Amino acid sequence: MSLVDEVIAELDAERERIWLVLPEDVRDLGNGIIPRLTGPKKQYFTSLLYAEGEARTLADEILWGFIEVSHDPETDLGTLKKLVTQIVDYKADFFDFVGLPLTCRWIHRYAEGARAAETLEEFAAVTGAALSYTNRVHMWIQSVFPWGIASAFPRADAKQTA
């Protein structure tokens, strides 16, 4: 089995493991337990806010975009791999910074698999596994996010801003 196939299998297994069970690091973040103690003024709301945004942009923009671009046979695989190193590894480290060390490890594992891809098809396959995993993590982050706090910030209606 190639490294790409191993990473796909591992990401798929982890996604299945967390499908109905809140991941430990997301649970901890939702309870204000942050290993690196990030968050100004001893609060964790901003860490949770950043985690939500980072998961959304990684899944909906970056990984999805990589898959779309990898379907074009003129795409240069080497360039995609460089983007993974530059963008995805940074995102992974940021997950650790905001309190999601397990998510960080899985995203770095994806990056290993992506860099091992020998074809655009392999790159798309491993990226698809990462997208599926990241989408699930994102949904879990949304489930622990204190959406009710938003009611403290009502928006003005259009007539008030015109």
Short mmCIF file of C-alpha atoms in Angstrom, two decimals:
data_model
loop_
_atom_site.label_atom_id
_atom_site.label_comp_id
_atom_site.label_asym_id
_atom_site.label_seq_id
_atom_site.Cartn_x
_atom_site.Cartn_y
_atom_site.Cartn_z
CA MET A 1 0.00 0.00 0.00
CA SER A 2 1.33 3.43 -0.93
CA LEU A 3 1.63 6.29 1.54
CA VAL A 4 -1.23 8.03 -0.27
CA ASP A 5 -3.46 4.98 0.22
CA GLU A 6 -2.43 4.73 3.88
CA VAL A 7 -3.29 8.37 4.53
CA ILE A 8 -6.65 8.04 2.76
CA ALA A 9 -7.49 4.97 4.86
CA GLU A 10 -6.40 6.71 8.07
CA LEU A 11 -8.38 9.89 7.34
CA ASP A 12 -11.45 7.87 6.39
CA ALA A 13 -11.17 5.83 9.58
CA GLU A 14 -10.79 8.95 11.71
CA ARG A 15 -13.77 10.57 10.01
CA GLU A 16 -15.84 7.49 10.75
CA ARG A 17 -14.60 7.44 14.35
CA ILE A 18 -15.75 11.02 14.92
CA TRP A 19 -18.92 10.80 12.83
CA LEU A 20 -21.18 10.43 15.87
CA VAL A 21 -18.67 11.09 18.63
CA LEU A 22 -17.41 14.58 19.41
CA PRO A 23 -13.63 14.67 18.85
CA GLU A 24 -11.71 15.09 22.09
CA ASP A 25 -9.96 18.29 21.08
CA VAL A 26 -13.19 19.93 19.88
CA ARG A 27 -14.91 18.88 23.12
CA ASP A 28 -12.08 20.41 25.13
CA LEU A 29 -12.11 23.61 23.10
CA GLY A 30 -15.86 23.92 23.62
CA ASN A 31 -15.23 23.64 27.36
CA GLY A 32 -12.46 26.24 27.34
CA ILE A 33 -9.65 23.71 27.72
CA ILE A 34 -6.86 24.93 25.45
CA PRO A 35 -3.45 23.25 25.80
CA ARG A 36 -1.52 26.34 24.65
CA LEU A 37 -3.66 28.72 26.75
CA THR A 38 -4.38 30.92 23.73
CA GLY A 39 -7.05 33.59 23.94
CA PRO A 40 -6.71 37.15 25.23
CA LYS A 41 -7.87 38.10 28.71
CA LYS A 42 -8.13 34.44 29.81
CA GLN A 43 -11.11 33.68 27.55
CA TYR A 44 -11.51 31.03 24.86
CA PHE A 45 -14.21 32.57 22.66
CA THR A 46 -11.72 33.99 20.17
CA SER A 47 -9.94 30.63 19.91
CA LEU A 48 -13.27 28.97 19.17
CA LEU A 49 -14.12 31.68 16.65
CA TYR A 50 -10.80 31.26 14.86
CA ALA A 51 -11.10 27.46 14.90
CA GLU A 52 -14.51 27.69 13.22
CA GLY A 53 -13.22 30.05 10.55
CA GLU A 54 -10.07 28.07 9.90
CA ALA A 55 -11.98 24.79 9.52
CA ARG A 56 -14.48 26.40 7.15
CA THR A 57 -11.85 28.02 4.94
CA LEU A 58 -9.67 24.92 4.86
CA ALA A 59 -12.56 22.72 3.76
CA ASP A 60 -14.74 25.01 1.67
CA GLU A 61 -12.06 27.05 -0.02
CA ILE A 62 -8.63 25.44 0.06
CA LEU A 63 -9.23 21.69 -0.12
CA TRP A 64 -12.25 22.07 -2.41
CA GLY A 65 -10.20 24.37 -4.63
CA PHE A 66 -7.32 21.90 -4.74
CA ILE A 67 -9.71 19.15 -5.87
CA GLU A 68 -11.24 21.33 -8.57
CA VAL A 69 -7.84 22.41 -9.89
CA SER A 70 -6.47 18.85 -9.78
CA HIS A 71 -9.13 17.76 -12.30
CA ASP A 72 -7.46 19.95 -14.94
CA PRO A 73 -4.79 17.79 -16.64
CA GLU A 74 -2.67 20.90 -17.28
CA THR A 75 -2.29 21.53 -13.53
CA ASP A 76 1.25 21.14 -12.25
CA LEU A 77 1.35 18.61 -9.41
CA GLY A 78 4.57 20.08 -8.03
CA THR A 79 2.92 23.46 -7.61
CA LEU A 80 -0.03 21.91 -5.77
CA LYS A 81 2.39 20.17 -3.41
CA LYS A 82 4.15 23.48 -2.72
CA LEU A 83 0.80 25.07 -1.92
CA VAL A 84 0.05 22.25 0.51
CA THR A 85 3.34 22.91 2.29
CA GLN A 86 2.83 26.67 2.34
CA ILE A 87 -0.88 26.86 3.17
CA VAL A 88 -2.09 23.57 4.64
CA ASP A 89 0.82 23.00 7.00
CA TYR A 90 0.31 26.55 8.28
CA LYS A 91 -3.41 25.89 8.78
CA ALA A 92 -2.57 22.69 10.66
CA ASP A 93 -0.26 24.55 13.02
CA PHE A 94 -2.92 27.19 13.55
CA PHE A 95 -5.38 24.48 14.62
CA ASP A 96 -2.87 23.53 17.30
CA PHE A 97 -2.51 27.18 18.31
CA VAL A 98 -6.27 27.61 18.85
CA GLY A 99 -6.64 24.39 20.83
CA LEU A 100 -7.15 21.58 18.33
CA PRO A 101 -4.00 19.45 18.54
CA LEU A 102 -5.63 16.28 17.18
CA THR A 103 -7.01 18.15 14.20
CA CYS A 104 -3.54 19.61 13.70
CA ARG A 105 -1.99 16.15 13.54
CA TRP A 106 -4.56 14.86 11.05
CA ILE A 107 -4.15 17.85 8.75
CA HIS A 108 -0.36 17.44 8.83
CA ARG A 109 -0.90 13.76 7.99
CA TYR A 110 -2.97 14.80 4.98
CA ALA A 111 -0.13 17.09 3.89
CA GLU A 112 2.27 14.13 4.04
CA GLY A 113 -0.04 12.13 1.82
CA ALA A 114 -0.56 15.00 -0.61
CA ARG A 115 3.19 15.49 -0.98
CA ALA A 116 3.56 11.76 -1.68
CA ALA A 117 1.02 11.82 -4.52
CA GLU A 118 2.54 10.84 -7.84
CA THR A 119 -0.43 11.81 -10.00
CA LEU A 120 -3.16 14.42 -9.98
CA GLU A 121 -5.64 11.60 -9.40
CA GLU A 122 -3.85 10.51 -6.23
CA PHE A 123 -3.65 14.12 -5.10
CA ALA A 124 -7.40 14.56 -5.64
CA ALA A 125 -8.16 11.31 -3.80
CA VAL A 126 -6.13 12.13 -0.69
CA THR A 127 -7.44 15.69 -0.72
CA GLY A 128 -10.99 14.36 -0.93
CA ALA A 129 -10.39 12.27 2.19
CA ALA A 130 -9.01 15.34 3.96
CA LEU A 131 -11.98 17.43 2.83
CA SER A 132 -14.44 14.88 4.19
CA TYR A 133 -12.60 14.71 7.52
CA THR A 134 -12.27 18.49 7.81
CA ASN A 135 -15.94 19.03 6.99
CA ARG A 136 -16.87 16.73 9.86
CA VAL A 137 -14.55 18.53 12.27
CA HIS A 138 -16.08 21.82 11.13
CA MET A 139 -19.58 20.54 11.85
CA TRP A 140 -18.48 19.51 15.34
CA ILE A 141 -16.93 22.91 15.99
CA GLN A 142 -20.22 24.49 14.98
CA SER A 143 -22.03 22.23 17.43
CA VAL A 144 -20.02 23.56 20.40
CA PHE A 145 -19.97 27.17 19.21
CA PRO A 146 -22.03 29.51 21.44
CA TRP A 147 -24.25 30.85 18.66
CA GLY A 148 -26.58 32.47 21.21
CA ILE A 149 -23.94 35.08 21.97
CA ALA A 150 -24.69 36.61 18.59
CA SER A 151 -28.00 37.97 19.88
CA ALA A 152 -25.97 40.58 21.76
CA PHE A 153 -25.02 42.05 18.37
CA PRO A 154 -28.24 42.78 16.44
CA ARG A 155 -27.66 44.21 12.99
CA ALA A 156 -29.27 47.41 11.83
CA ASP A 157 -31.94 47.02 9.21
CA ALA A 158 -31.37 48.44 5.74
CA LYS A 159 -33.43 51.57 6.42
CA GLN A 160 -31.18 52.51 9.33
CA THR A 161 -28.03 52.27 7.26
CA ALA A 162 -29.27 54.04 4.11
#
